[in-house]
Short mmCIF file of C-alpha atoms and ligand atoms in Angstrom, two decimals:
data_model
loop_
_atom_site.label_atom_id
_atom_site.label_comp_id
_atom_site.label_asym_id
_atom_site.label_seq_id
_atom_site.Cartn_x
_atom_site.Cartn_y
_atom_site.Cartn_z
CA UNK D 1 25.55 -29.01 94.87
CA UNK D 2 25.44 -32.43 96.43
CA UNK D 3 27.56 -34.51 98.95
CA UNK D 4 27.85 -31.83 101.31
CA UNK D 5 28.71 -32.79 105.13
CA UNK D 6 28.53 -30.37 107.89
CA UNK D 7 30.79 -29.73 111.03
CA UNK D 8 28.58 -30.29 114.07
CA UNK D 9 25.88 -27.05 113.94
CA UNK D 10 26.16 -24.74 117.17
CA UNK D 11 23.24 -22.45 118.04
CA UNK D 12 22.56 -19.49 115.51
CA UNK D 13 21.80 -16.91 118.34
CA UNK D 14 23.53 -13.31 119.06
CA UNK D 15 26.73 -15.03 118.70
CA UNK D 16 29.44 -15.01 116.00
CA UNK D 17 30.12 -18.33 114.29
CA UNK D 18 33.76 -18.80 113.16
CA UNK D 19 35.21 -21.61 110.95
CA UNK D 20 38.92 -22.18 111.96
CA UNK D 21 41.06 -24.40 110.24
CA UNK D 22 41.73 -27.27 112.93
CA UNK D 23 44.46 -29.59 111.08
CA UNK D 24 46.56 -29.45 108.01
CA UNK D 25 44.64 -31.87 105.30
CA UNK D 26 47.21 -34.63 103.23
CA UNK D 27 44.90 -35.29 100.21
CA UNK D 28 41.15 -34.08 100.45
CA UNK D 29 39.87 -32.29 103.01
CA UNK D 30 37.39 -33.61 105.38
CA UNK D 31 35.36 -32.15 108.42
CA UNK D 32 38.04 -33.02 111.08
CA UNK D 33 40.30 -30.32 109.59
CA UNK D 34 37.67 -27.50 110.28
CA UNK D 35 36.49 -26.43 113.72
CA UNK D 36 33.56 -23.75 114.56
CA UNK D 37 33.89 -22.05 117.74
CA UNK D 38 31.14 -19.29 119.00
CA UNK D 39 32.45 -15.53 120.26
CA UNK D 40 30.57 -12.37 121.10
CA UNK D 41 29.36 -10.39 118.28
CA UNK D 42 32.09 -7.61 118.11
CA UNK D 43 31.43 -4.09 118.37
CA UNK D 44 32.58 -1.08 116.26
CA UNK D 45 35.56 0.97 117.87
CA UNK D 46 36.13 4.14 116.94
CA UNK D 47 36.76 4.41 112.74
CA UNK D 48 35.34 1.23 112.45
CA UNK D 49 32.61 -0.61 111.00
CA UNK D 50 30.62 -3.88 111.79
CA UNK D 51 29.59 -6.08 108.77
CA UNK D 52 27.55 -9.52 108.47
CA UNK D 53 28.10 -11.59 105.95
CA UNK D 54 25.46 -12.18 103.68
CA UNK D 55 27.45 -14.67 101.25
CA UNK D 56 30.39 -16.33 101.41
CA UNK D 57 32.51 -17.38 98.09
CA UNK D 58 34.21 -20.25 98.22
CA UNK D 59 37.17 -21.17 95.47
CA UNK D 60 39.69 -23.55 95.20
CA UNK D 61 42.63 -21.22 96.05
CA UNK D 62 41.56 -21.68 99.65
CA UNK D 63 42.48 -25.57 99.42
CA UNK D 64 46.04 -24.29 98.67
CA UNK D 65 45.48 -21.97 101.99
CA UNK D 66 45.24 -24.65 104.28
CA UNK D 67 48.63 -25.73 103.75
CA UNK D 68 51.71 -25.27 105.29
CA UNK D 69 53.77 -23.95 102.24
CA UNK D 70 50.13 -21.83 100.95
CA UNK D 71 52.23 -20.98 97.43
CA UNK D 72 52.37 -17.29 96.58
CA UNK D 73 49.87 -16.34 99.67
CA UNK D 74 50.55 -16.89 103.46
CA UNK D 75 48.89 -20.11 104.66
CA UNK D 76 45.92 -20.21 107.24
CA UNK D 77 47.35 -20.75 110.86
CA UNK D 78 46.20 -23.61 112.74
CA UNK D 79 43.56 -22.58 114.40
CA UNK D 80 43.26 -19.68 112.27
CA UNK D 81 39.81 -18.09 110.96
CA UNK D 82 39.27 -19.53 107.17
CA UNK D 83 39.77 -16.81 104.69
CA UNK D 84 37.52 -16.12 101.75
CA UNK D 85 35.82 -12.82 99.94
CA UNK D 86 32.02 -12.29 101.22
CA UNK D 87 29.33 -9.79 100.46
CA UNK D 88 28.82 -7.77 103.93
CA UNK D 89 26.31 -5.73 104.84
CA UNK D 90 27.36 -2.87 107.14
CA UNK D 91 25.22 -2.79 110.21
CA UNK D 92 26.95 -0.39 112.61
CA UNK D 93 29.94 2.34 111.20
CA UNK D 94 31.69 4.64 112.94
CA UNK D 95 33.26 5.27 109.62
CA UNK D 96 32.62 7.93 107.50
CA UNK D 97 32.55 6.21 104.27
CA UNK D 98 30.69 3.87 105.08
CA UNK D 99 26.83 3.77 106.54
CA UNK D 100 24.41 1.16 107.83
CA UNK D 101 22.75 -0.98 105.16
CA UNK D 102 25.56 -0.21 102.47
CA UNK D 103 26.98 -3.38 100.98
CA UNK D 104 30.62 -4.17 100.67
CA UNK D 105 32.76 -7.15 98.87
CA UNK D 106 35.20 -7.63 102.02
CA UNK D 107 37.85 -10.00 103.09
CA UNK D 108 35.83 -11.25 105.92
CA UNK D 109 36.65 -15.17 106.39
CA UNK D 110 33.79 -17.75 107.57
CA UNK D 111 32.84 -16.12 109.91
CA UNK D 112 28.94 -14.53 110.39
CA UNK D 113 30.05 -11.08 111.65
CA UNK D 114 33.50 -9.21 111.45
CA UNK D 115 34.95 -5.75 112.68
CA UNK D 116 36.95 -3.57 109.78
CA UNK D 117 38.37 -0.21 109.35
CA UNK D 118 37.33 0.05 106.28
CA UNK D 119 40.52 -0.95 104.32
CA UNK D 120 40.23 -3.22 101.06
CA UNK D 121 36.38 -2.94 101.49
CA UNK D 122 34.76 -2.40 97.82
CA UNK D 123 31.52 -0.96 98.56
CA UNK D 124 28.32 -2.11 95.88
CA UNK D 125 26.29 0.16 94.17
CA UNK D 126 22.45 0.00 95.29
CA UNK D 127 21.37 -0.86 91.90
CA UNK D 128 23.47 -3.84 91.33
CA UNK D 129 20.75 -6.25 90.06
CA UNK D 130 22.45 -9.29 91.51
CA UNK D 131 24.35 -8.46 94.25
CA UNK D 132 26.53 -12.13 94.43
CA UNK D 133 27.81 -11.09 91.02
CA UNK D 134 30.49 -9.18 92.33
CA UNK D 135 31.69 -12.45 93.33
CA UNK D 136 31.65 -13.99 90.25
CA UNK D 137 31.37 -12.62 86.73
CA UNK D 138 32.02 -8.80 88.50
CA UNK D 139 34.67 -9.97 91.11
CA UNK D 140 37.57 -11.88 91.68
CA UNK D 141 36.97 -14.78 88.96
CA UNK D 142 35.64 -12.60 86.35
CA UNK D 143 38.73 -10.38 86.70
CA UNK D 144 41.00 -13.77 86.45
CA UNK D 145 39.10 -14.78 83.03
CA UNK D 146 39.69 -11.27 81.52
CA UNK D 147 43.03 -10.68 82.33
CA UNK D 148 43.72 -14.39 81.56
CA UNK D 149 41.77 -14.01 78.59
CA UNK D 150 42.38 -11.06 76.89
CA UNK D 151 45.82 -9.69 78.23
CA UNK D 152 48.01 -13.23 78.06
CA UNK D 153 45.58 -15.21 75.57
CA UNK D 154 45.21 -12.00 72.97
CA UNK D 155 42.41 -13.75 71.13
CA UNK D 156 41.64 -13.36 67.81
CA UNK D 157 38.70 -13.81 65.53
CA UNK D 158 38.91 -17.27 64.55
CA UNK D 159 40.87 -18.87 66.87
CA UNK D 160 40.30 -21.52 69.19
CA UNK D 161 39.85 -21.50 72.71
CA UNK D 162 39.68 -24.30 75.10
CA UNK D 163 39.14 -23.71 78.59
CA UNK D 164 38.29 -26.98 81.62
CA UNK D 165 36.26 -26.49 84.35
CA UNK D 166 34.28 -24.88 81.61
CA UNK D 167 30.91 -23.96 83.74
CA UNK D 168 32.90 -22.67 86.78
CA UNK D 169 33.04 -18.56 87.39
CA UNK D 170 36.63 -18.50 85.65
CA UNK D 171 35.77 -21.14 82.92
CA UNK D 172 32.26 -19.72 81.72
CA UNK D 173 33.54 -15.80 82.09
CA UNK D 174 36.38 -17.13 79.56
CA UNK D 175 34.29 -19.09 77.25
CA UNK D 176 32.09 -16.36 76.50
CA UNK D 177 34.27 -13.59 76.39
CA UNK D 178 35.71 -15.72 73.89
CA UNK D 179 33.10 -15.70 71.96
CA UNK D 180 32.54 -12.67 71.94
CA UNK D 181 35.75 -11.80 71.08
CA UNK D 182 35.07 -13.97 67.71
CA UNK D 183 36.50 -16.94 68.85
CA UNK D 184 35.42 -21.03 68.24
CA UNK D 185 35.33 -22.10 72.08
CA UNK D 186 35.54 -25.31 73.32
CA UNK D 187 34.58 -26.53 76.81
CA UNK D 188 35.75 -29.27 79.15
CA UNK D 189 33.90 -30.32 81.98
CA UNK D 190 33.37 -33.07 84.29
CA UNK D 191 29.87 -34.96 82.81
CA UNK D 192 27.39 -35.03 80.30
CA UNK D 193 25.02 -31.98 82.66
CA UNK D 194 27.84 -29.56 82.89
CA UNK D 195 28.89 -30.05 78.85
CA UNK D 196 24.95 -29.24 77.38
CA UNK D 197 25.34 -26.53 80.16
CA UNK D 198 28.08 -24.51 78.58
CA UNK D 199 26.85 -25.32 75.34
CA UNK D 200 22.93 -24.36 75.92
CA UNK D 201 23.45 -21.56 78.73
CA UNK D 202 26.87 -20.21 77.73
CA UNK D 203 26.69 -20.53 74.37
CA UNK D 204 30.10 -22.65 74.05
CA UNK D 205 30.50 -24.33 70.27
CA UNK D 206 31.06 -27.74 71.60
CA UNK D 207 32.10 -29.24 75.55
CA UNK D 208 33.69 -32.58 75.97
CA UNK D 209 34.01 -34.08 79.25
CA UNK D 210 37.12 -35.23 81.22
CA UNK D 211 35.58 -37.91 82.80
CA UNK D 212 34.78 -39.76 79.38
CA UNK D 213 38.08 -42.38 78.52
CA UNK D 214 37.98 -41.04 74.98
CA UNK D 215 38.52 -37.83 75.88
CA UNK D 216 41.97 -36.98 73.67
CA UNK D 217 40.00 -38.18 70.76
CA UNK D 218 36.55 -36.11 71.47
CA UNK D 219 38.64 -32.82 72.06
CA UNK D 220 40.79 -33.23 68.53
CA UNK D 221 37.60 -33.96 66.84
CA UNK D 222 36.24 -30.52 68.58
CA UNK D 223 39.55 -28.43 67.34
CA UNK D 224 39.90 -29.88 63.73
CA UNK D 225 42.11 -26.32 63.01
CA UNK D 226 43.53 -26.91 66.53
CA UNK D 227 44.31 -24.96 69.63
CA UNK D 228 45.57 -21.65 69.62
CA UNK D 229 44.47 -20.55 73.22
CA UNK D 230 44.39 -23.16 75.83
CA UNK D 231 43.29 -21.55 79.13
CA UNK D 232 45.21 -23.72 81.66
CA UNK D 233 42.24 -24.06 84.97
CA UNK D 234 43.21 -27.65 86.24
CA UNK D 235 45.76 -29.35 84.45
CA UNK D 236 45.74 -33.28 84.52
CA UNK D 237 43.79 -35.11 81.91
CA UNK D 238 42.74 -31.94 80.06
CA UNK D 239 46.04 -30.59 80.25
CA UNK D 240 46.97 -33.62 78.46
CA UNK D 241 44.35 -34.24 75.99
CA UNK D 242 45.43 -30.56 74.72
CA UNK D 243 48.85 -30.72 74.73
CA UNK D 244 48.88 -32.72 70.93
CA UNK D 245 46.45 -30.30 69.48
CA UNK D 246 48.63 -26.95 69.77
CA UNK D 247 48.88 -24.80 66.76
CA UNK D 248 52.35 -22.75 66.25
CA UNK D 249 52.29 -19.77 68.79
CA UNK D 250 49.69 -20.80 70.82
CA UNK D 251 49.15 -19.03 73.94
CA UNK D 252 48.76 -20.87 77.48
CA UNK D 253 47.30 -18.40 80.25
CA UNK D 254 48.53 -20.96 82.81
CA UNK D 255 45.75 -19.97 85.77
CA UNK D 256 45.02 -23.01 87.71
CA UNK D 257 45.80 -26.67 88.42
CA UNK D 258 42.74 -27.72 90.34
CA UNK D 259 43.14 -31.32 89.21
CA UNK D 260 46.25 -31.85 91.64
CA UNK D 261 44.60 -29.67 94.17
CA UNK D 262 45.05 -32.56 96.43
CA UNK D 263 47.81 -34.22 95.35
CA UNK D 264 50.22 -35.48 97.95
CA UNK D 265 52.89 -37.23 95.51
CA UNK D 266 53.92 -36.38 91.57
CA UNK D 267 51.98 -38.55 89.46
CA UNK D 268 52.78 -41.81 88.91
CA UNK D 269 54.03 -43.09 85.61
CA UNK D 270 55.98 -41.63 82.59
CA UNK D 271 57.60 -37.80 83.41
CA UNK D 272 56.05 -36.15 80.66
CA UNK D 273 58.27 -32.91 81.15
CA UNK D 274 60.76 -33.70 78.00
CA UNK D 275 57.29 -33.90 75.95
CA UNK D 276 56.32 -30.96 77.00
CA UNK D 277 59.06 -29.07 76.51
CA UNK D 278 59.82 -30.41 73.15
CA UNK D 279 56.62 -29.22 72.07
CA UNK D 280 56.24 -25.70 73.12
CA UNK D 281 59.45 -25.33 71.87
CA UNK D 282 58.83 -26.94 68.38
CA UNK D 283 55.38 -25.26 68.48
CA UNK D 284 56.58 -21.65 69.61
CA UNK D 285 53.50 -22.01 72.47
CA UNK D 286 53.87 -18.93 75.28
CA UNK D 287 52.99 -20.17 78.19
CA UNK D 288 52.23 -17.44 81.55
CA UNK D 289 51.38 -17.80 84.95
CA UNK D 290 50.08 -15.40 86.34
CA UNK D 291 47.82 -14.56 89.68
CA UNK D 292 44.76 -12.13 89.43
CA UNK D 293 45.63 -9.90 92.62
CA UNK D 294 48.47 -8.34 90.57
CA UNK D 295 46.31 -6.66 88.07
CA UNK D 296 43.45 -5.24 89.73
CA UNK D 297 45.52 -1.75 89.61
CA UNK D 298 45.75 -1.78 86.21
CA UNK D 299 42.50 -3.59 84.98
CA UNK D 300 39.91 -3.47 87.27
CA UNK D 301 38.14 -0.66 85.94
CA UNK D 302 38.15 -1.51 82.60
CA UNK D 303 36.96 -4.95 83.76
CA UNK D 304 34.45 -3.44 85.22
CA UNK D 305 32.58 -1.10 82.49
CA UNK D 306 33.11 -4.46 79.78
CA UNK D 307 31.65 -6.79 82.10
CA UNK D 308 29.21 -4.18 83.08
CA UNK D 309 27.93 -4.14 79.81
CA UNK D 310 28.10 -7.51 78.57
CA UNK D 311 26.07 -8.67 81.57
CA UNK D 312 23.61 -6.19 81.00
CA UNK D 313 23.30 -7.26 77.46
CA UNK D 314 22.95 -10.69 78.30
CA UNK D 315 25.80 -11.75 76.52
CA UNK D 316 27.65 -12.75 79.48
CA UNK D 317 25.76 -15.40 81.65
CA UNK D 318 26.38 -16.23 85.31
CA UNK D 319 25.57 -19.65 86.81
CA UNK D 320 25.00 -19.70 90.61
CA UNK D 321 25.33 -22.65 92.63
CA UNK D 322 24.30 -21.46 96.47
CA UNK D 323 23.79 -23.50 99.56
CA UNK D 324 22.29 -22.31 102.50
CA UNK D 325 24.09 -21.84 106.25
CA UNK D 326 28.26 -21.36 107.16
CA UNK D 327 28.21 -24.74 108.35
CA UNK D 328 28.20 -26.62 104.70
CA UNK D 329 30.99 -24.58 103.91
CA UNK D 330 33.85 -27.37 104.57
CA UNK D 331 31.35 -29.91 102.57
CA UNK D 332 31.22 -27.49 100.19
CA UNK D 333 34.63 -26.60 99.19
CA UNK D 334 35.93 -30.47 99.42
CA UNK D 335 33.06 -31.46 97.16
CA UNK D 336 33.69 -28.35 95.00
CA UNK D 337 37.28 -29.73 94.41
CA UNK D 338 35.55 -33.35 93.00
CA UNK D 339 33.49 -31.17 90.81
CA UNK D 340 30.27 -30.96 92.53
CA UNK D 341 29.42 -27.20 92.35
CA UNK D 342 27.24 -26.21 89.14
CA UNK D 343 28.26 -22.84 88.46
CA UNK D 344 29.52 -20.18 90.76
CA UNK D 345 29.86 -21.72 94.67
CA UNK D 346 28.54 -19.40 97.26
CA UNK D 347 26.96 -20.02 100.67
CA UNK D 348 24.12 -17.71 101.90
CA UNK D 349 25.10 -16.94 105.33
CA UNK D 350 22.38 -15.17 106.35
N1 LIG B 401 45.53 -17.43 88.87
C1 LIG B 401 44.60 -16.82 89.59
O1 LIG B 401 44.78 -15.71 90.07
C2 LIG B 401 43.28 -17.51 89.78
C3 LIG B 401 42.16 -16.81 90.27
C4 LIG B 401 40.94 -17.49 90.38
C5 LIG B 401 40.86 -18.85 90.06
N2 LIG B 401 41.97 -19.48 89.64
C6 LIG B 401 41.94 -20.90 89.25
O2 LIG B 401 40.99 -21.04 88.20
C7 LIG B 401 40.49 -22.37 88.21
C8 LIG B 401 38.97 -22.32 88.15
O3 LIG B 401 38.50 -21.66 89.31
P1 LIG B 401 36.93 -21.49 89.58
O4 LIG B 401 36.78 -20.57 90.73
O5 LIG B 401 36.24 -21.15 88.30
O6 LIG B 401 36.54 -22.98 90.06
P2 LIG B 401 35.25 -23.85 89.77
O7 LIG B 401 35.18 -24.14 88.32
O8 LIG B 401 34.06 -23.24 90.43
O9 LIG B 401 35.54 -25.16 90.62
C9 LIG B 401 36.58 -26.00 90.37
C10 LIG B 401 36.21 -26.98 89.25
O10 LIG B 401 37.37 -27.68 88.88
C11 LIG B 401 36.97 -28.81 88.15
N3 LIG B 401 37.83 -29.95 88.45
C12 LIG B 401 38.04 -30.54 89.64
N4 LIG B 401 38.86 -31.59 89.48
C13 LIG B 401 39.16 -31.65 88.17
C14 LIG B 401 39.95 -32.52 87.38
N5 LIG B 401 40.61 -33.56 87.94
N6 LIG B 401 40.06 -32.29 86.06
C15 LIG B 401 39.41 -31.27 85.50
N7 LIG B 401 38.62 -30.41 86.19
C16 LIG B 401 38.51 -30.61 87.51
C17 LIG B 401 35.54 -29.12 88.56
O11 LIG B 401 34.71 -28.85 87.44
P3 LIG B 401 34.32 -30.01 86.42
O12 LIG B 401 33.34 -30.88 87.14
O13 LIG B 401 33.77 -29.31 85.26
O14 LIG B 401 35.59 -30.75 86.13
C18 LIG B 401 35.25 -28.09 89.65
O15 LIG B 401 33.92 -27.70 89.64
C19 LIG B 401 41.04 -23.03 89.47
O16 LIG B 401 42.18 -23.79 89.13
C20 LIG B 401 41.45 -21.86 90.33
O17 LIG B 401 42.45 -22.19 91.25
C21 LIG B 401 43.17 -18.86 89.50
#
């Protein structure tokens, strides 16, 4: 990860660090719309527990967050404490599910310490060889890529999957479930280090990158039989360089649209809904949004025991990109939007 800025540091003592969003962002986000303030560490009532945060995942739903209209989630208040999933280690419980030293995927926020009663915590079994996974391939994105993936997509051996922001959590968990399903899987990513990336780590058949001018032309010479499964993670040029090369009845998991992340206006130019529309209609394409936190009832466990064993066969990689310390987080998740993260973004918090 480059080109991360910090918010002025404040002493790492017995204190709790908080990162609070200070001001709405138009565009990108910058260090003036984050503020850390300092507050006692908090102490366990009783039926509660007190956690510090180990890591902290940061993902690109949380630019949406910091906006007044959030989307299908309540915005951050002004001055609110930034959301985001961590891995917690308990270290005081007056809970009896929960004991010191266990470790928990919780809702805490940025912050370095933070008081729960035990609700929506998902404690981690002991013998979890990497730990941070259960942000990534085992958590929330992995989830995404299977449900995504296999529920809405319905790949078959043969087919061809595309997926952008090909070396992110969601991106690389689909690729190579993919694949495994059978699938030819082709990558787009932004630069010639993130393409051999998913092709050498995550074994994708070919990755073209969206920052290359010729990009419509290297994708349709990647899909010669087409697209049958185009995993929608950021729209824009990708979105566009796909559109041409869907087969009849191809599916469109529609999951993301981090390329107008920061959009203030509709782009400029020709509409290009009419297009669109003509051709999933001429094309029979399905096209379904959907958002991961509805289907963690239904598939979570099932998630689980594949991704269990796919990771523990090897043939599911993870790629980790981790900074140290809560203050690069703001850096972090505005350069994360331009594409800086390689992999999975996470910041060690202590
Ligand atoms: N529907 C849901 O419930 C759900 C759940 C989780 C995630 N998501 C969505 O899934 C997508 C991927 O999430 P993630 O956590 O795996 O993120 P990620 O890949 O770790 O990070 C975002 C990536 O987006 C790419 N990107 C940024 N601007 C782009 C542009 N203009 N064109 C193409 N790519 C661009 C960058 O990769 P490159 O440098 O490779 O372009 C960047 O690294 C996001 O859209 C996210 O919002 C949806």
């Amino acid at each position: 990860m480059t080109d991360a800025v910090d918010v002025a540091p404040v002493e790492v003592g017995p204190v709790n660090r908080r990162l609070v969003l200070a001001e709405r962002p138009v565009g990108a986000p910058g260090l003036q719309h984050f503020r850390i303030e300092t507050a006692a560490i908090p102490s366990p009532g009783p039926g509660e527990l007190l956690l510090r945060t180990e890591y902290l995942s940061l993902d690109p739903y949380m630019r949406g967050r910091m906006n007044a209209n959030a989307g299908y989630a309540e915005p951050v208040a002004i001055g609110g404490l930034m959301v985001g999933q961590t891995i917690s280690q308990v270290t005081a419980s007056n809970h009896p599910d929960y004991a010191v030293g266990d470790r928990v995927v919780a809702d805490a926020g940025w912050q370095d310490w933070c008081l729960s009663n035990g609700q929506g915590l998902r404690k981690l079994d002991p013998a979890l060889s990497h730990p941070t996974w259960a942000l990534s391939a085992l958590g929330m994105p992995g989830l995404t890529a299977y449900v995504g993936l296999l529920d809405i997509g319905q790949p078959k051996p043969g087919e061809t999957v595309v997926v952008a922001a090909a070396t992110g959590p969601v991106g690389s968990a689909v690729g190579q479930i993919a694949k495994l399903k059978g699938c030819k899987v082709i990558g787009i990513a932004g630069g010639e280090e993130k393409c051999r990336m998913a092709v050498e780590q995550l074994g994708f058949d070919a990755c073209v990158s969206h920052h290359d001018d010729e990009l419509p032309r290297l994708l349709a010479e990647a899909c010669p039989d087409g697209i049958d499964i185009y995993f929608e993670n950021t729209g824009g040029a990708a979105f566009e360089a796909a559109l041409p090369l869907f087969n009849n009845y191809a599916r469109m998991p529609l999951c993301g649209q981090v390329a107008w992340a920061n959009a203030t206006n509709l782009p400029a130019g020709y509409d290009l809904t009419p297009r669109v529309m003509r051709l999933f209609l001429h094309r029979r394409v399905r096209l379904q949004g959907f958002i991961v936190t509805d289907h963690y009832d239904t598939r979570f466990d099932a998630f689980q025991t594949d991704m269990t064993q796919w990771l523990a066969a090897g043939q599911v990689k993870v790629i980790e990109d981790i900074i140290d310390g809560l203050e690069h987080a703001p850096g972090a998740l505005s350069g994360m939007l331009s594409g800086y993260n390689l992999g999975k973004l996470l910041v060690r918090v202590s």
